[in-house]
Amino acid sequence: MEVLEARNLSVSLVGVDVLRHISFTLRRGRVLGLVGESGAGKSMLGRVIARDLPTAFKVRSGALTFQGHDLVTIAGEKHRELLGDSIAFIPQEPLTALNPVLTIGQQFDEHLGRLGVPQADRRTRMITALGNVLLHDPVTLLDRYSFQISGGMCQRVLIAMAFASEPALIVADEPTTALDVSTQAHIVQIMRKMQRDHGTALLFITHDLRLAAHVCDDILVLYAGDIVERGPARTLTAMARHPYTLALQAANPPLDGPAHRLATLPEQMPGIGAFTTLPGCRFAPRCPVADEECGRAVPPLREIAPHHFVRCSGACLTQGAKASAPEPLPVATTTPGVPVLVLKDVAKHYPGERDWLGRRRPGTDAVKAINLTVRAGEFVGIVGESGSGKSTVAKLIMGLEPITAGRIAIDGNDVSVNDSAARQVRLGTLQMVFQDPQSALNPRRPVGRLITQSLEAARSTASEADRVMRARALLAETGLSADLLQRFPSQLSGGQKQRVNIARALCVTPRLLVADEIVSGLDVSVQAQILNLLLDLRRDRGIGLVFISHDLSVVRYLCSRVLVMQHGAVVEQGDAEAVLGRPQHPYTQSLIAAVPPEDPDRPWPCNSP
Ligand code: SF4
């Protein structure tokens, strides 16, 4: 039975189509994946279902029907009724979706009240529902607030609430993006089991094609508002034909098998403002096989195999994407002599708060006696789940937090106490690249000033002309155009901001970068560009890197050595290929098992019955 059907649906903003002629069918008990990067239009579809389009966006033509009701035209009251009873949403940010001033029980109770569940039955219903999503001790959980539980637990609460009305359709918009890899595997497994048990139709919106291949029955790949490829998940991932789908696959580093330099697309997806300049295929400026035909008219969606469609004028179907021979990864060479960074038995303890009698509660050992040596030209990864202590290590290295025990040396100088001498040593040797490029860049400074900002901290006497020249050179080195010099951060894309962040870190020619989750917020094709940039910097500058990440595939791609952290301690370390290829510690094994395998036919928790 068809639950959701889109027929030629177009959404426009002041006459420009931001979603063009979208058609698909989602049946009962099936999972449809909407895959695409930021700006592809995938979340817009969820907003059409919720009638929550941003101001000035309108459904221009076509229909979106839910069990025969056109969600665009039905009366508001009927639409609200459907949203409560038959259509539920699982949001991207579980922590912001829950109200921090109400307990979990109060919010769940309110939700059940809206669904018409009698007061007397609600507590039992809540406890059963929270138990179904494998939350321990649901009775205690009802009295807790969202800020007292982890992001993964919040997401399970939201899944329990979404399934409470036994809806016919659930829209899950990037439900695991904010979670680490182990929590992602648990959440997806629970969601898939609940969906199978209830026969629910699930619209799964994600930027991760590899994850979608495991979770979904069918996949639509969206690019700049167009469906560019559509088909059964297994067929589409095994025999992808559109150059954009192929590029998404190629941009994702594998966790096993031979490692090659990631193939990247030039530039980035066009924004809405550029759509009017692209009357034909919107992928043409980045397409490796585009010809003059591609820019003339919107290419048709052609069926190239049963149920497998590709939007192309024909060039990519006849030529295929130009596959150049894979480039090998450059061999890492480290410089002998004094290491750039040495951590010897470094620990960090946070004392507990005092209770009302003035007694101190037990504190937290965030980092427990870790040892680490990094030489110039060496890339070392630190992996672990949220709360494992890996970001605290970055702060200790940078002197942002004092260490509780142990010793830190930079270029042979003891910097365990971050006094003015230690700060000078750090300034000349280390730079940090932060996770969120948006908040790391002062919005009031143009790019040129931002990049050379560290010269001020180093009290450089460089003239204005020298600073501009330096900024231009750094922009070129990080693959950015000199046109960006006068732009402000708000005028840059996410990938450009992270490059500016890296350019700024390079300004004082550091010998070691400390990078904390710097690609986790980026789209996969932009991530590939940044990873390749880091490898180029190692080749050209002999720079070292401490790379903190929860993404094991990315760490394997970049780093020659890896440390695995759990509860503040290093539980396994060594050569990255050995640790990630033949993990010995059960915790490392569990982290690796949680990564969706590249081959969708390989078992993974969520696709096992
Ligand atoms: S070959 Fe032309 S129509 Fe096909 S994807 Fe490339 S640019 Fe678009």
XYZ file of C-alpha atoms and ligand atoms in Angstrom:
617
model
C 0.000 0.000 0.000
C 1.324 3.445 -0.918
C 1.833 5.635 2.126
C 3.588 8.656 0.629
C 3.707 9.659 -3.007
C 5.304 12.690 -4.658
C 4.221 13.509 -8.209
C 6.223 16.143 -10.044
C 6.602 18.169 -6.867
C 8.395 21.498 -7.319
C 9.158 23.993 -4.543
C 10.278 27.470 -5.521
C 11.740 30.613 -4.027
C 10.785 33.799 -5.909
C 10.311 31.888 -9.136
C 13.444 29.711 -8.847
C 12.835 25.997 -8.314
C 14.777 24.732 -5.315
C 13.190 21.286 -5.671
C 12.432 20.295 -9.286
C 9.884 17.710 -10.398
C 10.365 15.294 -7.514
C 8.516 11.988 -7.946
C 8.675 8.856 -5.788
C 6.514 6.331 -3.985
C 7.014 5.048 -0.442
C 5.075 1.938 0.533
C 4.098 0.500 3.897
C 6.991 -1.207 5.699
C 9.622 0.229 3.329
C 12.500 2.631 3.957
C 13.258 5.315 1.396
C 16.568 7.163 1.711
C 16.952 10.773 0.596
C 20.683 11.254 0.187
C 22.499 14.478 -0.573
C 24.850 17.084 0.802
C 23.965 20.464 2.343
C 21.899 22.479 -0.115
C 20.652 19.436 -2.064
C 17.080 20.038 -0.882
C 16.586 16.819 1.072
C 15.301 18.452 4.267
C 12.946 20.649 2.215
C 10.821 17.598 1.490
C 10.357 16.954 5.221
C 9.324 20.583 5.578
C 6.716 20.213 2.811
C 5.276 17.244 4.730
C 5.193 19.300 7.952
C 3.982 22.424 6.091
C 6.911 24.223 7.597
C 8.528 25.809 4.541
C 10.740 28.839 5.229
C 9.190 32.232 4.426
C 8.862 32.915 0.676
C 9.286 29.229 -0.276
C 6.197 27.821 -2.024
C 5.032 24.556 -3.515
C 4.856 25.672 -7.154
C 3.403 22.568 -8.737
C 2.795 18.868 -8.309
C 1.386 16.928 -5.381
C 2.570 15.162 -2.255
C -0.026 12.690 -1.039
C -0.151 10.784 2.224
C -2.588 7.838 2.144
C -4.522 9.669 -0.557
C -4.574 13.102 1.184
C -2.718 15.858 -0.647
C -0.541 17.321 2.117
C -0.204 20.574 0.184
C -3.903 21.331 -0.216
C -5.850 19.605 2.597
C -7.425 21.771 5.304
C -5.147 22.840 8.153
C -7.154 20.978 10.798
C -6.960 17.684 8.908
C -3.246 18.232 8.314
C -2.628 18.787 12.062
C -4.614 15.638 12.822
C -2.457 13.604 10.421
C 0.759 15.005 11.893
C -0.283 13.970 15.384
C -1.671 10.517 14.644
C -0.245 9.199 11.420
C 2.970 11.059 10.622
C 5.815 11.432 13.126
C 9.245 13.050 12.954
C 12.623 12.112 14.418
C 14.781 15.244 14.384
C 18.497 15.749 13.827
C 19.361 17.467 17.113
C 17.910 15.365 19.945
C 19.132 17.722 22.658
C 17.429 20.772 21.180
C 14.261 18.851 20.286
C 13.563 18.088 23.958
C 12.527 20.850 26.354
C 15.239 21.229 29.048
C 12.849 22.611 31.692
C 10.466 19.628 31.575
C 11.318 16.080 32.634
C 11.277 13.301 30.050
C 8.110 11.985 31.725
C 6.317 15.358 31.531
C 7.118 15.731 27.828
C 6.154 12.169 26.974
C 2.952 12.516 29.004
C 2.052 15.715 27.123
C 2.705 13.951 23.822
C 0.472 10.999 24.758
C -2.199 13.472 25.901
C -2.168 15.057 22.433
C -2.597 11.574 20.951
C -5.705 11.078 23.114
C -4.251 8.388 25.417
C -6.239 8.369 28.713
C -4.303 9.715 31.701
C -4.602 6.404 33.574
C -2.805 4.485 30.796
C -0.013 6.924 30.057
C 2.601 5.897 32.637
C 2.450 2.231 31.611
C 2.592 3.233 27.928
C 5.650 5.427 28.543
C 7.544 2.752 30.467
C 6.811 0.147 27.788
C 7.781 2.516 24.959
C 11.080 3.518 26.610
C 11.838 -0.161 27.268
C 11.186 -0.948 23.591
C 14.006 1.381 22.559
C 16.307 -0.451 25.008
C 16.580 2.355 27.553
C 17.550 0.932 30.936
C 15.474 1.785 33.967
C 12.670 3.707 32.198
C 10.986 4.454 35.548
C 13.944 6.547 36.744
C 14.378 8.072 33.295
C 10.890 9.593 33.415
C 12.048 11.911 36.228
C 15.214 13.068 34.489
C 15.818 16.112 32.279
C 17.285 16.008 28.781
C 20.523 17.685 29.913
C 21.062 14.888 32.448
C 21.220 12.150 29.797
C 23.414 11.567 26.731
C 22.551 12.603 23.162
C 22.031 8.944 22.237
C 19.545 8.476 25.091
C 17.682 11.655 24.055
C 17.417 10.301 20.507
C 16.012 6.993 21.817
C 13.412 8.925 23.835
C 12.408 10.765 20.643
C 12.196 7.477 18.721
C 9.962 6.051 21.466
C 7.748 9.155 21.247
C 7.642 8.964 17.435
C 6.457 5.334 17.491
C 3.989 5.932 20.357
C 1.094 6.696 18.002
C 1.976 3.751 15.712
C 2.229 6.198 12.797
C 2.035 5.061 9.195
C 4.958 7.330 8.242
C 8.070 8.466 10.102
C 10.344 11.161 8.715
C 13.830 10.842 10.233
C 15.959 13.857 9.287
C 19.672 13.066 9.813
C 18.769 11.268 13.077
C 22.329 10.099 13.773
C 24.451 12.947 12.433
C 25.151 14.442 15.865
C 26.056 11.052 17.392
C 29.280 9.064 17.506
C 29.691 5.867 15.529
C 28.700 3.363 18.255
C 25.619 5.342 19.240
C 24.720 5.722 15.558
C 24.779 1.940 15.102
C 22.536 1.440 18.170
C 20.056 4.107 17.124
C 19.789 2.862 13.550
C 19.358 -0.706 14.755
C 16.554 0.282 17.139
C 14.832 2.463 14.539
C 14.976 -0.268 11.892
C 13.647 -2.918 14.301
C 10.757 -0.710 15.425
C 9.996 0.170 11.805
C 9.938 -3.527 10.812
C 7.845 -4.536 13.834
C 5.239 -1.833 13.179
C 5.279 -1.996 9.366
C 5.965 1.754 9.326
C 7.051 3.572 6.170
C 10.292 5.438 6.934
C 11.655 8.425 5.040
C 15.334 8.447 6.026
C 17.101 11.716 5.226
C 20.901 11.544 5.343
C 24.101 12.861 3.782
C 25.741 9.443 4.218
C 25.317 7.195 1.181
C 27.123 4.305 2.869
C 24.759 4.415 5.853
C 21.725 4.728 3.560
C 22.817 1.612 1.657
C 22.498 -0.403 4.881
C 19.329 1.188 6.230
C 17.168 1.772 3.146
C 15.277 -0.332 0.626
C 15.357 2.407 -2.009
C 17.480 5.530 -2.403
C 17.026 8.901 -4.096
C 20.211 10.912 -4.587
C 19.508 14.646 -4.668
C 21.767 17.338 -6.080
C 20.833 21.034 -6.094
C 17.117 20.249 -5.933
C 17.086 17.517 -8.602
C 16.829 13.762 -8.218
C 19.974 12.707 -10.066
C 19.774 8.976 -9.391
C 17.098 6.720 -7.982
C 16.804 2.991 -7.450
C 16.826 0.013 -5.102
C 19.544 0.617 -2.491
C 21.664 -2.417 -3.403
C 21.486 -1.772 -7.162
C 22.173 1.924 -6.842
C 25.213 1.512 -4.621
C 26.645 -1.428 -6.578
C 26.014 0.075 -10.022
C 25.904 3.832 -9.486
C 26.078 5.674 -12.819
C 25.539 9.359 -12.147
C 28.906 11.132 -11.747
C 27.691 12.797 -8.546
C 26.754 9.467 -6.909
C 30.104 8.063 -8.031
C 31.858 11.114 -6.572
C 30.062 10.645 -3.241
C 31.253 7.049 -3.133
C 34.807 7.958 -4.123
C 35.026 10.732 -1.518
C 34.405 8.367 1.397
C 37.649 6.730 2.568
C 37.375 2.946 3.096
C 38.073 1.298 6.449
C 39.825 -1.644 4.805
C 41.398 -2.596 1.486
C 43.939 -0.526 -0.437
C 43.992 3.189 0.357
C 44.287 5.648 -2.536
C 44.193 9.398 -2.654
C 40.517 10.402 -2.543
C 39.100 11.635 -5.830
C 37.439 15.019 -5.314
C 35.039 17.177 -7.291
C 36.028 20.761 -8.036
C 34.247 23.596 -6.195
C 30.997 22.924 -4.360
C 27.271 22.514 -4.963
C 25.747 25.727 -6.377
C 23.592 27.767 -4.009
C 20.035 28.880 -4.838
C 21.392 32.181 -6.181
C 23.300 30.338 -8.908
C 20.367 28.182 -10.072
C 19.173 30.800 -12.583
C 22.532 30.594 -14.350
C 22.126 26.819 -14.734
C 19.073 26.224 -16.937
C 20.211 22.707 -17.835
C 21.971 20.135 -15.693
C 22.893 21.799 -12.407
C 25.799 19.388 -11.999
C 27.422 20.501 -15.275
C 30.048 22.887 -13.762
C 31.495 19.987 -11.746
C 30.818 17.090 -14.096
C 33.921 15.379 -15.510
C 32.075 14.302 -18.689
C 29.882 17.362 -19.369
C 29.418 18.474 -22.973
C 27.659 21.496 -24.492
C 24.341 19.600 -24.581
C 24.285 19.410 -20.761
C 23.782 23.117 -20.145
C 20.865 23.567 -22.577
C 17.911 21.816 -20.934
C 17.089 19.869 -17.788
C 18.201 16.312 -18.598
C 15.575 13.559 -18.353
C 15.504 10.865 -15.671
C 16.236 7.733 -17.738
C 15.578 4.161 -16.638
C 18.888 2.369 -17.248
C 17.894 -0.921 -15.560
C 14.650 -2.093 -13.945
C 13.701 0.575 -11.336
C 17.134 2.236 -11.645
C 16.957 5.821 -12.994
C 19.714 8.318 -13.796
C 19.243 11.979 -14.719
C 21.572 12.667 -17.608
C 21.477 13.964 -21.159
C 23.416 10.866 -22.108
C 27.106 11.708 -21.836
C 27.623 10.096 -18.450
C 25.697 7.015 -19.575
C 27.661 6.477 -22.749
C 31.093 7.510 -21.427
C 30.736 6.728 -17.720
C 32.564 9.011 -15.343
C 36.141 9.430 -16.510
C 37.912 7.087 -14.167
C 41.504 8.105 -13.819
C 43.945 5.597 -12.345
C 43.837 5.857 -8.554
C 46.682 7.941 -7.171
C 48.631 6.220 -4.383
C 48.790 7.900 -1.006
C 52.111 9.654 -0.403
C 54.436 7.739 1.894
C 54.806 9.477 5.251
C 58.380 10.332 6.151
C 59.160 11.467 9.654
C 62.146 13.536 10.675
C 64.528 11.865 13.133
C 65.823 13.828 16.102
C 63.967 15.561 18.912
C 60.210 14.897 18.641
C 57.966 17.940 18.216
C 55.638 16.768 20.970
C 56.057 14.398 23.901
C 53.377 13.612 26.482
C 54.677 11.549 29.397
C 52.126 10.107 31.841
C 49.896 13.145 31.329
C 46.715 13.143 33.408
C 43.791 15.472 33.946
C 41.479 15.277 36.936
C 38.421 17.484 37.372
C 37.452 17.722 41.051
C 33.789 17.112 41.887
C 31.362 19.820 43.011
C 30.752 20.366 46.712
C 27.415 19.207 48.129
C 25.284 21.349 50.478
C 27.347 20.185 53.469
C 30.526 21.353 51.764
C 31.740 17.804 51.087
C 33.389 17.307 47.729
C 31.726 14.800 45.413
C 33.977 12.338 43.529
C 35.732 14.010 40.602
C 36.413 12.782 37.060
C 39.652 11.421 35.653
C 39.210 12.847 32.149
C 42.693 11.746 31.018
C 44.614 8.945 32.731
C 48.406 8.877 32.344
C 48.677 8.957 28.573
C 51.932 8.818 26.631
C 52.319 10.195 23.126
C 55.257 11.141 20.908
C 54.808 12.979 17.597
C 57.666 13.737 15.207
C 57.734 16.323 12.434
C 55.877 15.007 9.398
C 53.979 12.424 11.432
C 50.170 12.223 11.517
C 48.806 10.608 14.682
C 45.098 9.935 15.198
C 43.228 9.812 18.501
C 39.878 8.019 18.298
C 37.120 7.191 20.760
C 33.487 7.891 21.508
C 32.143 11.158 22.927
C 33.399 11.528 26.492
C 36.460 9.310 25.961
C 38.793 12.213 26.797
C 40.257 12.793 23.316
C 39.284 16.480 23.132
C 40.688 17.048 26.624
C 44.045 15.753 25.351
C 43.942 18.445 22.633
C 43.286 21.133 25.253
C 46.182 19.888 27.411
C 48.566 19.886 24.440
C 47.561 23.447 23.571
C 47.856 24.627 27.189
C 44.165 25.558 27.275
C 43.787 23.496 30.463
C 46.480 22.780 33.097
C 47.613 19.176 33.454
C 47.161 17.440 36.815
C 50.162 15.123 36.492
C 52.866 14.132 34.028
C 54.999 16.148 31.657
C 54.567 17.812 28.247
C 57.572 18.745 26.102
C 57.555 20.656 22.813
C 60.738 20.537 20.758
C 62.524 19.334 23.887
C 61.272 22.264 26.017
C 59.252 21.446 29.134
C 55.877 23.201 28.827
C 54.061 21.268 31.565
C 53.268 24.570 33.287
C 51.826 27.007 30.772
C 53.819 30.071 31.890
C 54.884 32.854 29.527
C 57.978 30.944 28.347
C 55.839 27.878 27.595
C 53.304 30.038 25.758
C 56.064 31.416 23.520
C 57.239 27.869 22.723
C 53.672 26.827 21.922
C 53.027 29.915 19.779
C 56.016 29.203 17.594
C 55.382 25.483 17.191
C 51.718 24.503 17.605
C 48.464 25.674 16.112
C 44.989 24.351 16.675
C 42.235 23.911 14.087
C 38.814 23.869 15.706
C 35.814 21.682 14.970
C 33.299 24.394 14.176
C 34.776 26.769 11.590
C 31.780 29.070 11.981
C 32.352 29.888 15.643
C 36.153 29.802 15.323
C 36.181 32.769 12.916
C 35.404 36.309 14.065
C 32.387 37.289 11.911
C 33.455 40.958 11.822
C 36.871 40.384 10.300
C 37.457 39.883 6.580
C 39.259 36.728 5.489
C 42.550 38.559 4.846
C 42.722 39.812 8.460
C 41.557 36.491 9.897
C 44.274 34.529 8.164
C 47.079 36.739 9.431
C 45.560 37.159 12.904
C 48.192 34.962 14.531
C 50.895 37.452 13.471
C 49.342 39.849 15.991
C 49.604 37.271 18.779
C 53.227 36.668 17.771
C 53.810 40.475 17.868
C 55.048 40.441 14.301
C 56.285 43.696 12.788
C 55.138 42.700 9.290
C 53.863 45.635 7.210
C 50.328 45.743 5.786
C 51.661 44.888 2.315
C 53.541 41.887 3.729
C 50.427 40.707 5.539
C 48.337 40.876 2.362
C 51.030 39.006 0.453
C 51.165 36.370 3.189
C 47.361 36.035 3.187
C 47.341 35.581 -0.611
C 50.017 32.895 -0.407
C 48.128 31.046 2.333
C 44.861 31.223 0.379
C 46.622 29.730 -2.636
C 48.231 27.026 -0.494
C 44.867 25.999 0.946
C 43.179 25.953 -2.465
C 41.206 29.199 -2.090
C 40.907 32.097 -4.500
C 42.476 35.471 -3.651
C 38.993 36.966 -4.324
C 38.045 35.860 -0.817
C 40.463 38.279 0.874
C 37.799 40.921 1.506
C 34.910 38.555 2.225
C 33.479 37.914 5.686
C 32.920 34.422 7.177
C 29.146 34.641 6.595
C 29.858 34.874 2.845
C 31.790 31.583 2.774
C 30.647 27.970 2.460
C 31.394 25.462 5.248
C 34.353 24.019 3.342
C 35.780 27.471 2.597
C 35.503 28.414 6.277
C 37.422 25.313 7.333
C 40.137 26.076 4.743
C 40.378 29.630 6.089
C 40.713 28.102 9.553
C 43.569 25.910 8.339
C 45.190 28.820 6.458
C 45.074 30.863 9.671
C 46.719 28.032 11.608
C 49.503 27.838 8.991
C 50.297 31.562 9.080
C 53.045 31.348 11.702
C 54.487 28.200 10.033
C 53.736 25.783 12.880
C 55.475 22.418 12.951
C 52.465 20.651 14.414
C 48.715 21.099 13.958
C 46.224 19.869 16.540
C 42.904 19.246 14.794
C 39.812 18.379 16.842
C 37.013 16.804 14.752
C 37.686 19.290 11.955
C 35.828 17.399 9.224
C 32.914 15.994 11.217
C 30.575 18.860 10.282
C 31.471 18.875 6.581
C 29.826 17.211 3.615
C 31.656 14.164 2.342
C 32.963 15.793 -0.859
C 34.245 18.836 1.075
C 35.705 16.501 3.701
C 37.708 14.750 0.971
C 39.109 18.106 -0.214
C 40.222 19.005 3.337
C 41.808 15.582 3.948
C 43.790 15.846 0.714
C 44.853 19.366 1.674
C 46.285 18.057 4.970
C 48.245 15.369 3.094
C 49.611 18.026 0.716
C 50.706 20.136 3.684
C 52.613 17.181 5.105
C 54.333 16.646 1.747
C 55.125 20.341 1.163
C 55.850 21.554 4.698
C 56.718 18.387 6.624
C 54.068 19.391 9.126
C 52.971 17.018 11.923
C 49.366 16.466 12.981
C 47.442 15.264 16.018
C 44.089 14.389 14.476
C 41.198 13.825 16.863
C 38.166 12.152 15.365
C 35.412 9.641 15.959
C 35.581 8.610 12.271
C 37.859 5.589 11.985
C 37.883 5.590 8.157
C 39.164 9.154 8.063
C 41.830 8.385 10.668
C 43.005 5.360 8.690
C 43.224 7.523 5.549
C 45.336 10.249 7.158
C 47.320 8.814 10.024
C 50.213 6.410 10.303
C 49.658 5.834 14.033
C 46.526 5.760 16.148
C 45.602 5.853 19.848
C 42.232 4.474 20.923
C 40.814 6.121 24.050
C 38.071 4.932 26.372
C 37.092 6.556 29.683
C 40.207 8.761 29.611
C 42.716 5.937 29.090
C 44.512 4.694 25.979
C 43.291 1.116 25.541
C 45.126 0.338 22.290
C 47.707 2.093 20.145
C 50.088 1.400 17.307
C 50.381 1.428 13.545
C 47.013 2.608 12.137
C 46.738 -0.259 9.626
C 47.409 -2.833 12.356
C 45.135 -1.317 15.016
C 42.221 -0.694 12.650
C 42.794 -3.819 10.534
C 43.477 -6.308 13.347
C 42.143 -4.701 16.541
C 43.050 -6.553 19.733
C 41.127 -4.664 22.411
C 37.382 -5.415 22.654
C 36.619 -1.679 22.708
C 38.485 -1.069 19.425
C 36.727 -4.112 17.971
C 33.339 -2.684 18.985
C 34.166 0.712 17.441
C 35.112 -0.947 14.146
C 32.030 -3.176 14.169
C 29.871 -0.045 14.501
C 31.139 1.465 11.210
C 28.792 0.651 8.296
C 30.862 -1.542 5.917
C 31.442 -0.265 2.402
C 29.809 -3.394 0.980
C 26.074 -3.203 1.831
C 25.862 -7.006 1.667
C 28.236 -7.367 4.589
C 26.288 -7.806 7.837
C 25.994 -4.782 10.065
C 23.837 -4.583 13.212
C 20.971 -2.731 11.553
C 20.616 -4.929 8.479
C 20.687 -8.202 10.403
C 17.197 -9.497 11.152
S 26.983 14.373 -18.495
Fe 25.865 16.291 -18.588
S 23.757 15.795 -18.056
Fe 25.032 14.070 -17.424
S 25.502 14.522 -15.301
Fe 27.196 15.362 -16.502
S 26.613 17.473 -16.852
Fe 24.780 16.423 -16.187
